[in-house]
Coordinates of C-alpha atoms in Angstrom, one line a residue:
X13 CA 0.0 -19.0 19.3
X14 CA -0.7 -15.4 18.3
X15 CA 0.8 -14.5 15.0
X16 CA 3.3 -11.8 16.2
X17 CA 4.7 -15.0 18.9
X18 CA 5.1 -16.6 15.5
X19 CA 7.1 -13.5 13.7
X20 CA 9.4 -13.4 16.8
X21 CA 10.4 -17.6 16.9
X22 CA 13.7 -18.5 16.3
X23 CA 13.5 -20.7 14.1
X24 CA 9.9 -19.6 12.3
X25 CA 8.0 -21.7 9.1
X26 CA 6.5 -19.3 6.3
X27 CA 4.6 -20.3 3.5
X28 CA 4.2 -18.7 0.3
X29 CA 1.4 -19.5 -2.7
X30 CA 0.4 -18.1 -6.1
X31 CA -2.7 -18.8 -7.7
X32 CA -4.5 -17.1 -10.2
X33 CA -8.4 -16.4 -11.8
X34 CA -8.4 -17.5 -15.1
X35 CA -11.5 -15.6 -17.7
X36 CA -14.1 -18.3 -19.2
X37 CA -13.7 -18.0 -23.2
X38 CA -18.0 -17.8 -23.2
X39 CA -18.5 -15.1 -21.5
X40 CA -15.6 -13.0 -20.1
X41 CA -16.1 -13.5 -16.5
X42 CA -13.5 -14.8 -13.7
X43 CA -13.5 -18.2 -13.1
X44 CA -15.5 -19.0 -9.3
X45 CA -12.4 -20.9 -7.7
X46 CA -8.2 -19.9 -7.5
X47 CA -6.1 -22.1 -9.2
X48 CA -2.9 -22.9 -7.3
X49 CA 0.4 -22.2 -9.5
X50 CA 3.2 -22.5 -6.5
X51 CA 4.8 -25.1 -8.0
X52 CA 6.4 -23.3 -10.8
X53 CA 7.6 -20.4 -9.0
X54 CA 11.1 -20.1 -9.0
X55 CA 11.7 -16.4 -8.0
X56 CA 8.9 -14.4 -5.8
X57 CA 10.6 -11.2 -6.2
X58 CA 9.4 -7.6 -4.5
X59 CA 6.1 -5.5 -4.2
X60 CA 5.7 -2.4 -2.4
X61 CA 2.7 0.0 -1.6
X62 CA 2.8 3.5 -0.5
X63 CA -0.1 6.3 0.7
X64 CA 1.4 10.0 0.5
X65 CA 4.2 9.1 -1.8
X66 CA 5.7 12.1 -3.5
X67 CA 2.5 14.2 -3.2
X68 CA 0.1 14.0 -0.4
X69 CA -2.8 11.5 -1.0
X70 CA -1.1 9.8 -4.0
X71 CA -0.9 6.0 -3.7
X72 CA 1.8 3.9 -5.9
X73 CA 1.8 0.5 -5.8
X74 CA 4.5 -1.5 -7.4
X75 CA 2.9 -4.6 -8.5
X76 CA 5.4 -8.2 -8.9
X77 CA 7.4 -9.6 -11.8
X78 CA 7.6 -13.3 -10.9
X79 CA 9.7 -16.0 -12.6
X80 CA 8.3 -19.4 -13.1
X81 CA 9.4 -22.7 -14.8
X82 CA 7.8 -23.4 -18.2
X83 CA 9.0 -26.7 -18.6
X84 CA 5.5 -28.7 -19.2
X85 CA 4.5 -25.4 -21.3
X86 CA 1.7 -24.1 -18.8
X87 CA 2.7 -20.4 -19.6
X88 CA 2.2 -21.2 -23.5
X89 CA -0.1 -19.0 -25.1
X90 CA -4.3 -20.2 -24.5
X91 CA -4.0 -21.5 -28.3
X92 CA -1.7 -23.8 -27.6
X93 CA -3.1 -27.3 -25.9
X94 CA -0.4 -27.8 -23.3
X95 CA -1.4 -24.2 -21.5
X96 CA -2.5 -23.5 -18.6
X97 CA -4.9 -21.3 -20.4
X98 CA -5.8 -23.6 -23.0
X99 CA -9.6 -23.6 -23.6
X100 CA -9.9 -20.0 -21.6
X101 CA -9.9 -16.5 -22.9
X102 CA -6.5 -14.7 -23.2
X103 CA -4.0 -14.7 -20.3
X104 CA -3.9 -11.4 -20.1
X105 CA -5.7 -9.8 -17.6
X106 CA -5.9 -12.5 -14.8
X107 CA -6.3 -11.9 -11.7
X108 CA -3.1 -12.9 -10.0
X109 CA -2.9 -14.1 -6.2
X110 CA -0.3 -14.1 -3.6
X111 CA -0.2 -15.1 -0.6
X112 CA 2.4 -15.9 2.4
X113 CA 2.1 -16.1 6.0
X114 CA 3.9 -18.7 8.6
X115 CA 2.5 -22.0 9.8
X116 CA 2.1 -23.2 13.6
X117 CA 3.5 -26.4 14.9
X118 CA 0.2 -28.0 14.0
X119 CA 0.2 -26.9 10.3
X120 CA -2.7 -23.8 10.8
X121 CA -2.0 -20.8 8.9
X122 CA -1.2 -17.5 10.5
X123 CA -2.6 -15.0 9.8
X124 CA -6.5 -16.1 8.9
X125 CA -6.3 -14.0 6.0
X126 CA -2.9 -14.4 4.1
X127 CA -3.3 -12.8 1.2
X128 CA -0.5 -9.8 0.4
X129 CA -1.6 -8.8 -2.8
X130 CA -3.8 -9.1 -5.8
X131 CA -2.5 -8.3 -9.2
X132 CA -3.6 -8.3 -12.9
X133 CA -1.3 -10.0 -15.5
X134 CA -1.5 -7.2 -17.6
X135 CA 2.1 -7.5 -19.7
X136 CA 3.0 -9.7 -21.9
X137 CA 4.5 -13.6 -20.4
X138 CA 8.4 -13.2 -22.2
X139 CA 9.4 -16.8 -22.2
X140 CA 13.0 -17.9 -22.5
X141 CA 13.8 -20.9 -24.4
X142 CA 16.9 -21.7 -22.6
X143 CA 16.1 -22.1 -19.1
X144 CA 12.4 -22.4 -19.9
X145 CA 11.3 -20.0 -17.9
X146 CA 8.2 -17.7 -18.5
X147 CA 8.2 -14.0 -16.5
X148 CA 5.1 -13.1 -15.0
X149 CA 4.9 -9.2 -15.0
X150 CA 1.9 -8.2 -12.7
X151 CA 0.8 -4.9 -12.2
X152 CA -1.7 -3.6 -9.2
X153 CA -5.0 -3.5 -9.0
X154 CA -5.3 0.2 -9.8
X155 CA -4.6 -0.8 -13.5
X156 CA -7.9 -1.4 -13.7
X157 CA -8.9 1.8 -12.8
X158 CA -6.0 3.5 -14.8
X159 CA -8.1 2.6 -18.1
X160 CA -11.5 3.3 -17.3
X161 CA -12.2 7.2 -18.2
X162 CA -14.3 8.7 -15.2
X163 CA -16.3 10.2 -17.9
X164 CA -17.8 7.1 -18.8
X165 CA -18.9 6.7 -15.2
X166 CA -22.7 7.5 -15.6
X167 CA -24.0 8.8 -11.8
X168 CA -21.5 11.6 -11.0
X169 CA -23.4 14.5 -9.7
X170 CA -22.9 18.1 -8.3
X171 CA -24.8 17.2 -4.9
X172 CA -23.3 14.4 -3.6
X173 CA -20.3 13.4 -0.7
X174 CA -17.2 11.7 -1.8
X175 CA -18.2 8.8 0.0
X176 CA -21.4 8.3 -2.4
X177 CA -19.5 9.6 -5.4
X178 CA -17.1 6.6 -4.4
X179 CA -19.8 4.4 -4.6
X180 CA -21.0 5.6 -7.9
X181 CA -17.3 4.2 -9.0
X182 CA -17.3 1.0 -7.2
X183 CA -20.8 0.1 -9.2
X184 CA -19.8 1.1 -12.3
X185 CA -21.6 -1.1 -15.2
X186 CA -21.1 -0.8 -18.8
X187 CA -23.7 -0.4 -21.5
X188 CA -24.9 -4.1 -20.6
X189 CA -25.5 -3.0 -16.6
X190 CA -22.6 -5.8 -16.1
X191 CA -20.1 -4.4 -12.8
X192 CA -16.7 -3.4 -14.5
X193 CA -14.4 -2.6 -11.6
X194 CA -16.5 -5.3 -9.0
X195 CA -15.2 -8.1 -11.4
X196 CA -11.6 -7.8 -10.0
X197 CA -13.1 -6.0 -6.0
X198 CA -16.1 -7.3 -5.1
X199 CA -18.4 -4.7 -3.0
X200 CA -17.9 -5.8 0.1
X201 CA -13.7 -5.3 0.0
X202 CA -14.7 -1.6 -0.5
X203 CA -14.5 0.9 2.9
X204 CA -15.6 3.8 1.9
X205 CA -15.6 6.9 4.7
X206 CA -18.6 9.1 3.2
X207 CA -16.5 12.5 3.9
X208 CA -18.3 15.7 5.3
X209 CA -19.1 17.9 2.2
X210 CA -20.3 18.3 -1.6
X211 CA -18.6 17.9 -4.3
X212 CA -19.2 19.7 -7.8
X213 CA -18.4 17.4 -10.7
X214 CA -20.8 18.4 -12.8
X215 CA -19.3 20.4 -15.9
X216 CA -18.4 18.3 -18.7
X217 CA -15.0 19.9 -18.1
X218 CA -13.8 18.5 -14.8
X219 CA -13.2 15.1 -16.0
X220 CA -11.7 15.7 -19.1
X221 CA -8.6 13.2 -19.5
X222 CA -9.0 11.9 -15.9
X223 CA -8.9 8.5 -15.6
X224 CA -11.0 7.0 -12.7
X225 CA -8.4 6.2 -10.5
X226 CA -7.3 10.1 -11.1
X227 CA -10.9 10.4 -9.6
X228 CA -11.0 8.8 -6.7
X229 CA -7.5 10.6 -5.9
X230 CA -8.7 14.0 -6.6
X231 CA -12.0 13.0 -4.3
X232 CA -9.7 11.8 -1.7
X233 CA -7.7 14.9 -2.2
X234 CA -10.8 17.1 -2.1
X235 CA -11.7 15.3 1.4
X236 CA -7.8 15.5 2.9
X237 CA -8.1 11.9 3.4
X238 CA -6.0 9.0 1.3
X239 CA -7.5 6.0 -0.8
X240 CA -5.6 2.6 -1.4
X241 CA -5.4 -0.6 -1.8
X242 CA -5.0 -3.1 0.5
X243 CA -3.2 -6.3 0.9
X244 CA -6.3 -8.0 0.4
X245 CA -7.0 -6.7 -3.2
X246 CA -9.9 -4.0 -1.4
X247 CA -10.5 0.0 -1.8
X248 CA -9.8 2.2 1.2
X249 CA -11.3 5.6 1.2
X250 CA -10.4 7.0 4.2
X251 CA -9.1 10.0 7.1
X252 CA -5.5 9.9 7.7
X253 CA -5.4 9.3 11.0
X254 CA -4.4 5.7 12.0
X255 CA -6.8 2.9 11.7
X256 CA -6.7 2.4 15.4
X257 CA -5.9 4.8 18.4
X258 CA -3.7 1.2 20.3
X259 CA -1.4 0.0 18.3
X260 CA -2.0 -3.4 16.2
X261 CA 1.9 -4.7 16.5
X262 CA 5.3 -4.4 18.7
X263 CA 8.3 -4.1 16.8
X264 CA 11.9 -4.7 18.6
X265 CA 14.7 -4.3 17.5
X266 CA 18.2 -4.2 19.4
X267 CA 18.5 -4.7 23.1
X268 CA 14.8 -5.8 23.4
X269 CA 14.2 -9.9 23.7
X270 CA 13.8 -11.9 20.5
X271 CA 13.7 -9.2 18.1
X272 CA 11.6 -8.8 14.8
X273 CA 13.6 -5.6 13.1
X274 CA 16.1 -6.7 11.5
X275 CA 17.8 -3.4 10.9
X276 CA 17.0 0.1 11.3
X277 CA 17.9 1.9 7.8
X278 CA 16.6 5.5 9.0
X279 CA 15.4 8.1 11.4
X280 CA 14.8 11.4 10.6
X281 CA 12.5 14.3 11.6
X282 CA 10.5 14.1 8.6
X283 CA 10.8 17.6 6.7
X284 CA 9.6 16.2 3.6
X285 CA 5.9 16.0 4.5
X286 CA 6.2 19.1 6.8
X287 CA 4.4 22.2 5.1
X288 CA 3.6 25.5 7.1
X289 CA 1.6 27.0 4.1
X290 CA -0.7 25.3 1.9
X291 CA -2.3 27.1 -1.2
X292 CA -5.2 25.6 -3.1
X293 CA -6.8 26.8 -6.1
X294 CA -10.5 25.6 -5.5
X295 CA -12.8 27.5 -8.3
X296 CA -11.6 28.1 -12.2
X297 CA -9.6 32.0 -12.6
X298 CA -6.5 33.3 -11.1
X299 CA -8.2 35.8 -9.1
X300 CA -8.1 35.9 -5.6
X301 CA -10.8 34.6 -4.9
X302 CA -10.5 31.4 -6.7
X303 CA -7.6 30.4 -3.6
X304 CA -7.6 29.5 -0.1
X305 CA -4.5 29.5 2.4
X306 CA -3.5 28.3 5.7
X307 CA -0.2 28.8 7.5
X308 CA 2.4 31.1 8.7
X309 CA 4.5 33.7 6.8
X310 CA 8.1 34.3 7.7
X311 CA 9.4 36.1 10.5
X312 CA 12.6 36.3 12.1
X313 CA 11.8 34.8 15.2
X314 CA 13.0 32.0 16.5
X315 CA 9.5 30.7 17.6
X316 CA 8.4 31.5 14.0
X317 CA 8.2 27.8 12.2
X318 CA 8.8 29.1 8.6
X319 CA 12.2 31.3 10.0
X320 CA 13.3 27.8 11.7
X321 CA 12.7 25.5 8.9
X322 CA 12.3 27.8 5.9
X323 CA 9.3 28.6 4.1
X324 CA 7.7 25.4 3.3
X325 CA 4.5 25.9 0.6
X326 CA 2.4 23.1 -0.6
X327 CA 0.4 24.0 -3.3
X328 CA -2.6 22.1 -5.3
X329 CA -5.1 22.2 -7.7
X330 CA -8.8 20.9 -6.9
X331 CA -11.8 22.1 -8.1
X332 CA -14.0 20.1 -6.8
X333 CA -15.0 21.9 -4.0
X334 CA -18.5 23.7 -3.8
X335 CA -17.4 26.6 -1.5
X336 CA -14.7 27.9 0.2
X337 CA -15.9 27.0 3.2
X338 CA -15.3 23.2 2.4
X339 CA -11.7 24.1 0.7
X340 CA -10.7 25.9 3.7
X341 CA -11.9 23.6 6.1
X342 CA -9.3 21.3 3.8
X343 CA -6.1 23.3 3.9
X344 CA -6.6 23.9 7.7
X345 CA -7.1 20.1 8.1
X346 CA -3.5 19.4 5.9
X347 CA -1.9 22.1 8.2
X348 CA -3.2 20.3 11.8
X349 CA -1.2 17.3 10.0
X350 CA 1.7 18.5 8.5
X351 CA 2.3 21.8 10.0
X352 CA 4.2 19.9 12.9
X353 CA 7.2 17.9 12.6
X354 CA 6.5 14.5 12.8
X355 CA 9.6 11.6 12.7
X356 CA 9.6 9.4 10.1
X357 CA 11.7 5.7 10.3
X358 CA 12.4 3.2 7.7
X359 CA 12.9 -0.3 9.5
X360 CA 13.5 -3.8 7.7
X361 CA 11.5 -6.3 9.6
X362 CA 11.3 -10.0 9.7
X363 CA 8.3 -10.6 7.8
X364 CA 5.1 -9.1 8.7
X365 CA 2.5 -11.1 6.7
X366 CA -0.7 -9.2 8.7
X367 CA -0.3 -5.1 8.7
X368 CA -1.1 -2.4 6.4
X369 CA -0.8 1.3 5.3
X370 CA -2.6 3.1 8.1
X371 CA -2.1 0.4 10.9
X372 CA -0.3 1.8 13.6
X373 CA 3.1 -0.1 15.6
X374 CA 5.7 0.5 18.1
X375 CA 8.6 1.2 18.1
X376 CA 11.3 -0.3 20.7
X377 CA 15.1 -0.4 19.8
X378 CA 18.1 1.2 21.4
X379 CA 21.0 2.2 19.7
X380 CA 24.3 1.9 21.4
X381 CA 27.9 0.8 20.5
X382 CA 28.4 -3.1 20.4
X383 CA 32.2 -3.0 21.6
X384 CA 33.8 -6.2 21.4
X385 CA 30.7 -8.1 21.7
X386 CA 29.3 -10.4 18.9
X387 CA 25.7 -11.3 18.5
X388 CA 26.0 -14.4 16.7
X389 CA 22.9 -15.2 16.3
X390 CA 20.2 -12.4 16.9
X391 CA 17.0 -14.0 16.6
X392 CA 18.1 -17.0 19.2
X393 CA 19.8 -14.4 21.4
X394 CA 17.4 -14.0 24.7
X395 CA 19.0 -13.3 27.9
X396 CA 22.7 -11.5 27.3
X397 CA 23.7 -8.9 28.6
X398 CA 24.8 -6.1 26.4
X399 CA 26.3 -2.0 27.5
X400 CA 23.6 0.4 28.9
X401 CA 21.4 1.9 26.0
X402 CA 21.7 5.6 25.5
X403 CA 23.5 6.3 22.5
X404 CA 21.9 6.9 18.8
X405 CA 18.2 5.8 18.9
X406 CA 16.3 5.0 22.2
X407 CA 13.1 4.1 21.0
X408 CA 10.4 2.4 23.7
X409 CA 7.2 1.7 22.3
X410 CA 7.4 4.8 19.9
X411 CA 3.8 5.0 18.2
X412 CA 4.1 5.5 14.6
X413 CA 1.8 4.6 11.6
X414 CA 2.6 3.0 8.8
X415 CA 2.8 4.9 5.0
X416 CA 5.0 2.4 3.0
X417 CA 4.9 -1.3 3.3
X418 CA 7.8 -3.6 0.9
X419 CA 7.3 -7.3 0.8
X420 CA 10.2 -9.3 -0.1
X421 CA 9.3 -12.9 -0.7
X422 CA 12.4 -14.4 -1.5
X423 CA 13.9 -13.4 1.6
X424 CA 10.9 -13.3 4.0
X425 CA 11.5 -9.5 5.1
X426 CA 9.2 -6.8 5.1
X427 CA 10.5 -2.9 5.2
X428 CA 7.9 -0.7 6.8
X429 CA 8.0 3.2 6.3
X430 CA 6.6 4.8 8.9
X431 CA 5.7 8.3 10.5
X432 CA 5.4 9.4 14.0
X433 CA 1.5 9.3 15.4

């Protein structure tokens, strides 16, 4: 049975499992082989992960706080004999697993890969003496990027593409030629999209106070593509446009058979990433020179986009660029994407274990008044007939890709942001 077959069951089976990479005490390194810790988990809690959030290519990623049972003392500090930890360096910094999917009636997993996230327990395990419980608080992956200086990063050159300057970052070594960052992603969870021009990162100046991950943004930035990370704990350097021109999943909601959206929490045309003028500052000086522009100015003129929606500027900061050419090529690119008005919907989903930022769906769900009917069960409900759709949304197979994924493990729902492709 295909996994989305699975997702729309009546009655369905998840699965859920934690397990974690402990660090040898000898040398520093991971541990070969995940150690499964389901068995103490008592709440899963929430993670979410999010390309364009606030600011156009900025990725946030929540990470997971989860609560487990201490009772046999696992969670104890690595000093004391009865930890999990005991005979291993510190517990801070493993590499934290989870994973979740739904079982067939035979007992294979769905999907192949299950994995929703790989963290780093970077905070400190608070344990509480009466209901012996010991709080996991896991942060994402980008942590370990967050405290790496990109001026450390020997290998970053005026001559090269984003894509090979990304690669100077995924094989970072320190003074020992030992991989930092491919401890926690090995090399072959990176996709890196080498990019079409130069960048100049040469002066001593440019990466003062950045931090790598402040890098790869600003590369990403310089490119008008995004970077993230993936369910799978890997690097995605890559265009905006979605990661496949069909889409890779159907989602129904009301009036369509055995339904996987649980509720539809918005629709809206999306004026919060629409910009008719972008403005970016490519070369040091505030002299004209040093800026490039794309867009419209106002006019009053109702074919005029800036009259109809008001002046809408996006303005940035990268100097990165080696000529205008490449900036402008840049700003015109962010204006052929956000200069139109694209819909954006929020939809809570029965969980999707198997889609990602940048996968594109459908959309089907019609919106219509109920009247005296009751839908006692919706996910059994198959073959009633309900009043002709027309009213509020009428969605049938809408294309849209997806910007904002929220995994809720306690309750096995998954809340997709999405915008119109």
């Amino acid at each position: 049975m295909a996994i989305e077959d699975e997702i729309r069951r009546p009655i369905a089976r998840p699965f859920r499992r934690l397990s974690v990479r402990r660090r040898l005490s000898a040398d520093g390194l991971f541990e070969t082989n995940w150690q499964d810790m389901t068995r103490y988990v008592k709440s899963w809690g929430t993670f979410e992960s999010s390309a364009d959030d606030v600011r156009l290519g900025r990725f946030t990623h929540s990470g997971i706080s989860l609560v487990c049972r201490n009772d046999d003392g696992a969670f104890n500090r690595e000093t004391n004999s009865r930890s999990f930890w005991s005979g291993y360096l510190t517990r801070y910094r493993t590499l934290v697993r989870i994973e979740a999917g739904y079982y067939e009636d035979n007992g294979t997993e769905l999907p192949t890969d299950s994995t929703q996230g790989i963290f780093v327990l970077d905070n400190e395990i608070v344990l509480n003496s009466d209901r012996n419980e010991a709080i996991l608080q896991c942060s994402s992956l980008r942590s370990v990027f967050d405290e790496v200086r990109a001026s450390d990063i020997a290998g970053l050159g005026a001559t090269q593409s984003a894509g090979a300057l990304m690669t100077v970052i995924q094989n970072h070594t320190d003074t020992s030629a030992r991989f930092v960052f491919r401890q926690f992603i090995t090399s072959t969870a990176w996709s890196i999209q080498s990019g079409t021009a130069n960048h100049n990162i040469a002066t001593s100046t440019t990466l003062d106070l950045m931090t790598a991950w402040d890098l790869m943004e600003k590369l990403a930035e310089a490119e008008g593509y995004m970077v993230f990370i993936t369910r799978t704990g890997g690097i995605t350097f890559r265009d905006r446009n979605a990661a496949t021109t069909s889409s890779q999943l159907a989602l129904y909601g009301q009036d369509f058979p055995r339904e996987n959206i649980v509720a539809v929490k918005a629709s809206k045309e999306g004026l919060d990433r629409y910009y008719n003028f972008f403005r970016l500052q490519f070369a040091e000086g505030d002299t004209t020179s040093s800026f490039v522009t794309a867009g419209t100015t106002t006019t009053v003129d109702p074919a005029n986009n800036a009259w109809r929606y008001g002046s809408r500027v996006y303005s940035f900061r990268n100097i990165f660029f080696a000529n205008s050419t490449a900036a402008q090529n840049v700003v015109n690119g962010l204006l052929t994407t956000f200069g139109t008005i694209a819909e954006e919907y929020r939809v809570v989903c029965k969980f999707i274990p198997h889609r990602d930022i940048a996968d594109r769906v459908d959309l089907s769900h019609h919106g219509y008044p109920l009247g005296p009917n009751t839908r006692w069960d919706a996910f059994r409900w198959d073959n009633a007939n309900w009043a002709t759709e027309g009213e509020s949304i009428d969605w049938n197979s809408l294309g849209a890709m997806i910007l904002s994924r929220r995994t809720d493990l306690d309750n096995f729902t998954t809340e997709l942001y999405l915008r119109g492709a």
